[in-house]
Structure formats: structure tokens, C-alpha cells
Amino acid sequence: MVKKISLAVVGLLAMLTGMWVANRPQAEIIFIDGNTARWSDFQGQTVVVNYFAEWCAPCLKEVPELNAFASNLPPNTRFLAVSWDELDRPQLTAIAEKYSMTFDLAMLTPEAKLPFAKPDKLPATFVLNTQGQLADTLWGEQTEQSLRAAIVDSAR
């Protein structure tokens, strides 16, 4: 009888451990500096996500504007960029250094869990409002001013 109860307890503990592992919060975004984040970490903030690629001339042309925006973010705003190409940490780090990118870069691999589909053209910038809903999609090269205007518009 004691042996049956012991086996039942062990089985129950194994099942509960499996459920905990399967349901524990997972990182949805991994940055090249090794930090991770979940979308819930940005709750109540406006989030601006820029997709770029090294082969995209307008993407590289907007980097100084993105740096300026990221260095002086409006209150309650988060900015990050994602490479359209599935590059690893060393490759993205090299690109960030080569083009003097001073903003947060997120990796697509392992697959980032972003609240919108990967764009089919670049550059693309997504603005999520403070409720976490997609408020705007900006196509083409952006400036610090156009990003600030998009944030103001997303609050309406």
C-alpha cells in the first residue's frame, strides 16, 4: 500500500513538473547583448519595431535617424530593431558595429514571437500602442520626426 502511494505521489510530482516546464514564461525576444524580454514586459508602453537588412540601402540610410530616436526616446516608449535576415548573434553584432547601430537589436533565431507578421518589404516599422495593439505600419525610410509623429498618432 505504501509503495502504491509513493508511486502515485512520484507520478503526480512528475506530471506537475512537466506542466510547470511547459507553461513557464518563455523569452519571446532575445537581444544580441544576451538580454531577453517578453511582450508583457512592455505592457503600458508604446513599442516601435523596425525591420532592416544589410542589403537594403534605405534601411542603412535611416540608421542615423534611428540612433537619434533611440537615444532620446519619448517617455513610456521602447524601440528595437530586427534583422529581416535570420542571422546569429555574431553576425548581427558585426552589422551593428559596422553601421554604428546604437539601438537594441533583436534576433529572429530562435524565432522571435512578434505580434505581427514578418514584412514582405523593407524598411518596415511597426508601432504598437500602450495596449499592445498594432497602431501603425510605416513603410520606407523613417526619420526621428516621423517616428515621433507615429507615436503621437498611436495614442489617439
PDB file of C-alpha atoms in Angstrom, residues 9-137:
ATOM      1  CA  VAL A   9       2.993  10.787  -5.434  1.00  0.00           C
ATOM      2  CA  VAL A  10       6.052  10.470  -7.683  1.00  0.00           C
ATOM      3  CA  GLY A  11       3.804  10.304 -10.756  1.00  0.00           C
ATOM      4  CA  LEU A  12       1.844  13.353  -9.653  1.00  0.00           C
ATOM      5  CA  LEU A  13       5.044  15.313  -8.999  1.00  0.00           C
ATOM      6  CA  ALA A  14       6.402  14.351 -12.421  1.00  0.00           C
ATOM      7  CA  MET A  15       3.177  15.470 -14.093  1.00  0.00           C
ATOM      8  CA  LEU A  16       3.134  18.788 -12.212  1.00  0.00           C
ATOM      9  CA  THR A  17       6.797  19.415 -13.060  1.00  0.00           C
ATOM     10  CA  GLY A  18       6.079  18.761 -16.744  1.00  0.00           C
ATOM     11  CA  MET A  19       3.129  21.150 -16.687  1.00  0.00           C
ATOM     12  CA  TRP A  20       5.238  23.836 -14.988  1.00  0.00           C
ATOM     13  CA  VAL A  21       8.062  23.495 -17.526  1.00  0.00           C
ATOM     14  CA  ALA A  22       5.633  23.611 -20.458  1.00  0.00           C
ATOM     15  CA  ASN A  23       3.785  26.655 -19.127  1.00  0.00           C
ATOM     16  CA  ARG A  24       6.573  28.713 -17.592  1.00  0.00           C
ATOM     17  CA  PRO A  25       7.157  32.117 -19.192  1.00  0.00           C
ATOM     18  CA  GLN A  26       9.441  31.856 -22.184  1.00  0.00           C
ATOM     19  CA  ALA A  27      11.543  34.659 -23.650  1.00  0.00           C
ATOM     20  CA  GLU A  28       9.871  35.969 -26.775  1.00  0.00           C
ATOM     21  CA  ILE A  29      12.687  38.298 -27.761  1.00  0.00           C
ATOM     22  CA  ILE A  30      16.424  37.687 -27.495  1.00  0.00           C
ATOM     23  CA  PHE A  31      18.702  40.674 -27.971  1.00  0.00           C
ATOM     24  CA  ILE A  32      22.258  40.476 -29.290  1.00  0.00           C
ATOM     25  CA  ASP A  33      23.597  41.588 -25.907  1.00  0.00           C
ATOM     26  CA  GLY A  34      22.109  38.416 -24.386  1.00  0.00           C
ATOM     27  CA  ASN A  35      19.191  40.133 -22.633  1.00  0.00           C
ATOM     28  CA  THR A  36      15.729  38.706 -23.165  1.00  0.00           C
ATOM     29  CA  ALA A  37      12.227  40.111 -22.960  1.00  0.00           C
ATOM     30  CA  ARG A  38       8.605  39.097 -23.219  1.00  0.00           C
ATOM     31  CA  TRP A  39       5.912  41.269 -24.751  1.00  0.00           C
ATOM     32  CA  SER A  40       4.301  41.525 -21.336  1.00  0.00           C
ATOM     33  CA  ASP A  41       7.444  43.386 -20.176  1.00  0.00           C
ATOM     34  CA  PHE A  42       6.372  46.236 -22.478  1.00  0.00           C
ATOM     35  CA  GLN A  43       2.813  46.413 -21.153  1.00  0.00           C
ATOM     36  CA  GLY A  44       1.664  50.023 -20.954  1.00  0.00           C
ATOM     37  CA  GLN A  45       4.458  51.243 -23.252  1.00  0.00           C
ATOM     38  CA  THR A  46       4.434  52.290 -26.877  1.00  0.00           C
ATOM     39  CA  VAL A  47       6.736  49.891 -28.742  1.00  0.00           C
ATOM     40  CA  VAL A  48       8.381  50.739 -32.061  1.00  0.00           C
ATOM     41  CA  VAL A  49       9.872  47.816 -34.008  1.00  0.00           C
ATOM     42  CA  ASN A  50      11.963  48.432 -37.115  1.00  0.00           C
ATOM     43  CA  TYR A  51      12.804  45.661 -39.580  1.00  0.00           C
ATOM     44  CA  PHE A  52      16.005  46.118 -41.587  1.00  0.00           C
ATOM     45  CA  ALA A  53      18.520  44.204 -43.691  1.00  0.00           C
ATOM     46  CA  GLU A  54      22.117  44.921 -44.558  1.00  0.00           C
ATOM     47  CA  TRP A  55      21.337  44.580 -48.277  1.00  0.00           C
ATOM     48  CA  CYS A  56      18.573  47.235 -48.007  1.00  0.00           C
ATOM     49  CA  ALA A  57      20.061  50.665 -48.870  1.00  0.00           C
ATOM     50  CA  PRO A  58      17.158  52.695 -47.369  1.00  0.00           C
ATOM     51  CA  CYS A  59      17.464  50.621 -44.182  1.00  0.00           C
ATOM     52  CA  LEU A  60      21.102  51.587 -43.797  1.00  0.00           C
ATOM     53  CA  LYS A  61      20.397  55.198 -44.732  1.00  0.00           C
ATOM     54  CA  GLU A  62      17.890  55.531 -41.864  1.00  0.00           C
ATOM     55  CA  VAL A  63      20.297  54.192 -39.201  1.00  0.00           C
ATOM     56  CA  PRO A  64      21.461  57.673 -38.033  1.00  0.00           C
ATOM     57  CA  GLU A  65      17.804  58.715 -37.625  1.00  0.00           C
ATOM     58  CA  LEU A  66      17.021  55.519 -35.715  1.00  0.00           C
ATOM     59  CA  ASN A  67      20.051  56.131 -33.490  1.00  0.00           C
ATOM     60  CA  ALA A  68      18.843  59.674 -32.781  1.00  0.00           C
ATOM     61  CA  PHE A  69      15.345  58.410 -31.992  1.00  0.00           C
ATOM     62  CA  ALA A  70      16.613  55.606 -29.740  1.00  0.00           C
ATOM     63  CA  SER A  71      18.972  57.894 -27.846  1.00  0.00           C
ATOM     64  CA  ASN A  72      16.157  60.254 -26.884  1.00  0.00           C
ATOM     65  CA  LEU A  73      13.016  58.120 -26.663  1.00  0.00           C
ATOM     66  CA  PRO A  74       9.759  59.772 -25.714  1.00  0.00           C
ATOM     67  CA  PRO A  75       8.530  58.814 -22.243  1.00  0.00           C
ATOM     68  CA  ASN A  76       6.992  55.345 -21.950  1.00  0.00           C
ATOM     69  CA  THR A  77       8.426  54.200 -25.302  1.00  0.00           C
ATOM     70  CA  ARG A  78      10.587  51.224 -26.259  1.00  0.00           C
ATOM     71  CA  PHE A  79      12.456  50.899 -29.566  1.00  0.00           C
ATOM     72  CA  LEU A  80      14.032  47.802 -31.056  1.00  0.00           C
ATOM     73  CA  ALA A  81      15.174  46.657 -34.452  1.00  0.00           C
ATOM     74  CA  VAL A  82      15.016  43.203 -36.003  1.00  0.00           C
ATOM     75  CA  SER A  83      17.086  41.917 -38.895  1.00  0.00           C
ATOM     76  CA  TRP A  84      14.892  40.631 -41.722  1.00  0.00           C
ATOM     77  CA  ASP A  85      17.568  38.032 -42.404  1.00  0.00           C
ATOM     78  CA  GLU A  86      17.907  35.196 -39.926  1.00  0.00           C
ATOM     79  CA  LEU A  87      21.365  35.983 -38.619  1.00  0.00           C
ATOM     80  CA  ASP A  88      23.070  34.706 -35.492  1.00  0.00           C
ATOM     81  CA  ARG A  89      24.405  36.846 -32.650  1.00  0.00           C
ATOM     82  CA  PRO A  90      27.979  37.269 -34.049  1.00  0.00           C
ATOM     83  CA  GLN A  91      26.650  38.255 -37.484  1.00  0.00           C
ATOM     84  CA  LEU A  92      24.208  40.808 -36.031  1.00  0.00           C
ATOM     85  CA  THR A  93      26.821  42.170 -33.662  1.00  0.00           C
ATOM     86  CA  ALA A  94      29.194  42.693 -36.610  1.00  0.00           C
ATOM     87  CA  ILE A  95      26.470  44.559 -38.543  1.00  0.00           C
ATOM     88  CA  ALA A  96      25.643  46.717 -35.510  1.00  0.00           C
ATOM     89  CA  GLU A  97      29.312  47.648 -35.153  1.00  0.00           C
ATOM     90  CA  LYS A  98      29.864  48.181 -38.887  1.00  0.00           C
ATOM     91  CA  TYR A  99      26.924  50.586 -39.209  1.00  0.00           C
ATOM     92  CA  SER A 100      27.207  52.140 -35.710  1.00  0.00           C
ATOM     93  CA  MET A 101      23.767  50.935 -34.602  1.00  0.00           C
ATOM     94  CA  THR A 102      23.279  52.071 -31.010  1.00  0.00           C
ATOM     95  CA  PHE A 103      19.733  50.755 -30.522  1.00  0.00           C
ATOM     96  CA  ASP A 104      18.559  47.356 -29.267  1.00  0.00           C
ATOM     97  CA  LEU A 105      18.821  44.594 -31.883  1.00  0.00           C
ATOM     98  CA  ALA A 106      16.652  41.506 -31.525  1.00  0.00           C
ATOM     99  CA  MET A 107      17.402  38.190 -33.158  1.00  0.00           C
ATOM    100  CA  LEU A 108      14.906  36.287 -35.297  1.00  0.00           C
ATOM    101  CA  THR A 109      16.559  32.986 -34.458  1.00  0.00           C
ATOM    102  CA  PRO A 110      15.494  31.353 -32.292  1.00  0.00           C
ATOM    103  CA  GLU A 111      12.251  32.555 -33.748  1.00  0.00           C
ATOM    104  CA  ALA A 112      11.125  35.788 -32.159  1.00  0.00           C
ATOM    105  CA  LYS A 113       7.492  35.807 -31.170  1.00  0.00           C
ATOM    106  CA  LEU A 114       6.429  39.162 -32.579  1.00  0.00           C
ATOM    107  CA  PRO A 115       2.799  40.310 -32.556  1.00  0.00           C
ATOM    108  CA  PHE A 116       2.767  40.851 -36.323  1.00  0.00           C
ATOM    109  CA  ALA A 117       3.906  39.026 -39.441  1.00  0.00           C
ATOM    110  CA  LYS A 118       7.362  39.442 -40.912  1.00  0.00           C
ATOM    111  CA  PRO A 119       7.064  42.187 -43.549  1.00  0.00           C
ATOM    112  CA  ASP A 120       7.381  41.409 -47.235  1.00  0.00           C
ATOM    113  CA  LYS A 121       9.219  44.661 -47.999  1.00  0.00           C
ATOM    114  CA  LEU A 122      11.764  46.874 -46.255  1.00  0.00           C
ATOM    115  CA  PRO A 123      12.297  49.038 -44.409  1.00  0.00           C
ATOM    116  CA  ALA A 124       9.225  48.430 -42.295  1.00  0.00           C
ATOM    117  CA  THR A 125       8.430  49.907 -38.912  1.00  0.00           C
ATOM    118  CA  PHE A 126       5.603  48.766 -36.652  1.00  0.00           C
ATOM    119  CA  VAL A 127       4.132  50.893 -33.868  1.00  0.00           C
ATOM    120  CA  LEU A 128       2.289  49.141 -31.053  1.00  0.00           C
ATOM    121  CA  ASN A 129       0.165  51.282 -28.760  1.00  0.00           C
ATOM    122  CA  THR A 130       0.178  51.077 -24.967  1.00  0.00           C
ATOM    123  CA  GLN A 131      -2.488  48.338 -25.137  1.00  0.00           C
ATOM    124  CA  GLY A 132      -0.131  46.189 -27.239  1.00  0.00           C
ATOM    125  CA  GLN A 133      -2.192  46.591 -30.409  1.00  0.00           C
ATOM    126  CA  LEU A 134      -0.700  47.371 -33.801  1.00  0.00           C
ATOM    127  CA  ALA A 135      -1.424  51.081 -34.232  1.00  0.00           C
ATOM    128  CA  ASP A 136       0.540  51.821 -37.395  1.00  0.00           C
ATOM    129  CA  THR A 137       2.798  50.294 -40.038  1.00  0.00           C
TER     130      THR A 137
END
